Amino acid sequence: MILKEITIRVMKMRMKKPFTTSFGTFQDKDFLLLEVKDELGNTGWGESVAFESPWYSEETLGTNLHIIEEFLIPIVLGKEIGHPDEISELFTAIRKNNMAKSTVEGAVWDLYAKRNKMTLTQALGGERDKIEVGISIGIQENVADLVETVSGFIKEGYKRIKVKIKPGYDVEVIRELRKNFPQVPLMADANSAYTLEDVELLKQLDEFNLTMIEQPLASDDIIDHAVLQKQLKTPICLDESIHSLEDTRKAIELGSTQIINIKIGRVGGLTEAKKIHDYCMEHRIPVWCGGMLESGIGRAHNVALTTLPNFILPGDTAGSSRYWKEDVITPEVVTEDGYITVPNAFGIGYEPDLATIDKFTVEEMHYQVE
Ligand code: OSB
Ligand code: MG
């Protein structure tokens, strides 16, 4: 297939509710959508999961736009591509900027699947027709609010509860949750809010039978996490620290992580995500699919990825209505009793809703070859 046209849209969508992590609160989601068209008029869609500001990683909407326009589009526009795995190879001359790369690569995967009349799930080699869904809950005003929120999500059937923690909002919060929900699969995500000086505090979490603690230490660390894991019973799961198969191999060899959160954008695309999945499966490390508060386009990619066999823990990919009043795809992603049914339409399996997309488009750029 020949990549003839690329359109980038700068999007602005307001989430139903603000989301608070150890870094702060936000509600407006600014992100990029990218559409690629081949010589036959087939299209594919990708989403940049970079946030407007660099709190989660160094990438932002602005850096993604810059890298995509100035470096990635010149590499792929007009190119003949046999398989989407070729995209990451073409991008090896560009260091890092994984979320930017993933935006383009994701669109090419969707295009490839549609052109070959298969679902993205089939193109990836996925197996499931439904996936298990957990929920990630931001930091709440007080513990009573949190207990009520969690109770609601358990009633809705979510298969696992994840709560954000930060210093001063950790052990007592988890204690209270465990008291109220003794059986529920529960985990905590620190988004790098702790250091090795907090070992004694983190050890107190061991008594609550958490499925895992996600990214307790620095976002660029895999050394201290190994030191911490030796002192914790609770399995550590790395999120921010893992950008590639190589990071995965090193973290597993060092004993820094027992579970991996795979985010397509953070690792540079579906091809690398699949490699990490396969490596973890060989090494008996369970994986799950993380979330970046995606719109329907990115969410659809997550659903397809989660159908691979080693995604044995519930992911953060909840249904559209958890985040959005109106999503940019039809139908929306729907969670029912803690499951999402994997769509069987070709490509990402959900139709981009152009009217809604237009409504939330702030700026649009178009590139094409003659
Ligand atoms: O650390 O997993 C994270 C949201 C934004 C940035 C980072 C993270 C999160 C979440 C929510 O935990 C995931 C989601 O519901 O999409
Ligand atoms: Mg996380």
PDB file of N, CA, C and O and ligand atoms in Angstrom, residues 56 162 164 189 191 214-215 239-240 261 263, ligand 2:
ATOM      1  N   TYR A  56       3.593  13.289  32.641  1.00  0.00           N
ATOM      2  CA  TYR A  56       3.688  11.818  32.632  1.00  0.00           C
ATOM      3  C   TYR A  56       4.977  11.372  31.964  1.00  0.00           C
ATOM      4  O   TYR A  56       5.658  10.463  32.417  1.00  0.00           O
ATOM      5  N   LYS A 162      -8.126   0.032  40.581  1.00  0.00           N
ATOM      6  CA  LYS A 162      -6.803   0.654  40.759  1.00  0.00           C
ATOM      7  C   LYS A 162      -7.017   2.045  41.319  1.00  0.00           C
ATOM      8  O   LYS A 162      -7.848   2.801  40.821  1.00  0.00           O
ATOM      9  N   LYS A 164      -5.045   5.673  42.582  1.00  0.00           N
ATOM     10  CA  LYS A 164      -3.823   6.459  42.586  1.00  0.00           C
ATOM     11  C   LYS A 164      -3.449   6.734  44.037  1.00  0.00           C
ATOM     12  O   LYS A 164      -4.332   7.004  44.870  1.00  0.00           O
ATOM     13  N   ASP A 189      -1.396   2.804  42.140  1.00  0.00           N
ATOM     14  CA  ASP A 189      -0.479   3.394  41.159  1.00  0.00           C
ATOM     15  C   ASP A 189       0.069   4.702  41.725  1.00  0.00           C
ATOM     16  O   ASP A 189      -0.684   5.629  42.012  1.00  0.00           O
ATOM     17  N   ASN A 191       2.546   6.628  40.248  1.00  0.00           N
ATOM     18  CA  ASN A 191       3.117   7.536  39.247  1.00  0.00           C
ATOM     19  C   ASN A 191       4.422   8.174  39.741  1.00  0.00           C
ATOM     20  O   ASN A 191       4.606   9.390  39.686  1.00  0.00           O
ATOM     21  N   GLU A 214       2.030  -0.117  41.210  1.00  0.00           N
ATOM     22  CA  GLU A 214       2.495   0.345  39.911  1.00  0.00           C
ATOM     23  C   GLU A 214       3.421   1.549  40.076  1.00  0.00           C
ATOM     24  O   GLU A 214       3.076   2.521  40.753  1.00  0.00           O
ATOM     25  N   GLN A 215       4.569   1.470  39.455  1.00  0.00           N
ATOM     26  CA  GLN A 215       5.543   2.566  39.331  1.00  0.00           C
ATOM     27  C   GLN A 215       5.696   3.386  40.618  1.00  0.00           C
ATOM     28  O   GLN A 215       5.446   4.592  40.627  1.00  0.00           O
ATOM     29  N   ASP A 239       5.394   0.990  34.770  1.00  0.00           N
ATOM     30  CA  ASP A 239       4.659   1.710  33.736  1.00  0.00           C
ATOM     31  C   ASP A 239       5.664   2.685  33.095  1.00  0.00           C
ATOM     32  O   ASP A 239       6.326   2.354  32.096  1.00  0.00           O
ATOM     33  N   GLU A 240       5.829   3.876  33.686  1.00  0.00           N
ATOM     34  CA  GLU A 240       6.657   4.941  33.110  1.00  0.00           C
ATOM     35  C   GLU A 240       8.067   4.501  32.705  1.00  0.00           C
ATOM     36  O   GLU A 240       8.650   5.058  31.768  1.00  0.00           O
ATOM     37  N   ASN A 261       2.932  -3.085  32.665  1.00  0.00           N
ATOM     38  CA  ASN A 261       1.846  -2.298  32.089  1.00  0.00           C
ATOM     39  C   ASN A 261       2.330  -1.890  30.692  1.00  0.00           C
ATOM     40  O   ASN A 261       3.329  -1.185  30.558  1.00  0.00           O
ATOM     41  N   LYS A 263       1.670   0.268  27.449  1.00  0.00           N
ATOM     42  CA  LYS A 263       0.914   1.342  26.800  1.00  0.00           C
ATOM     43  C   LYS A 263       1.503   1.488  25.402  1.00  0.00           C
ATOM     44  O   LYS A 263       2.721   1.663  25.253  1.00  0.00           O
TER      45      LYS A 263
HETATM   46 MG    MG B   2       0.503   4.159  35.743  1.00  0.00          MG
END
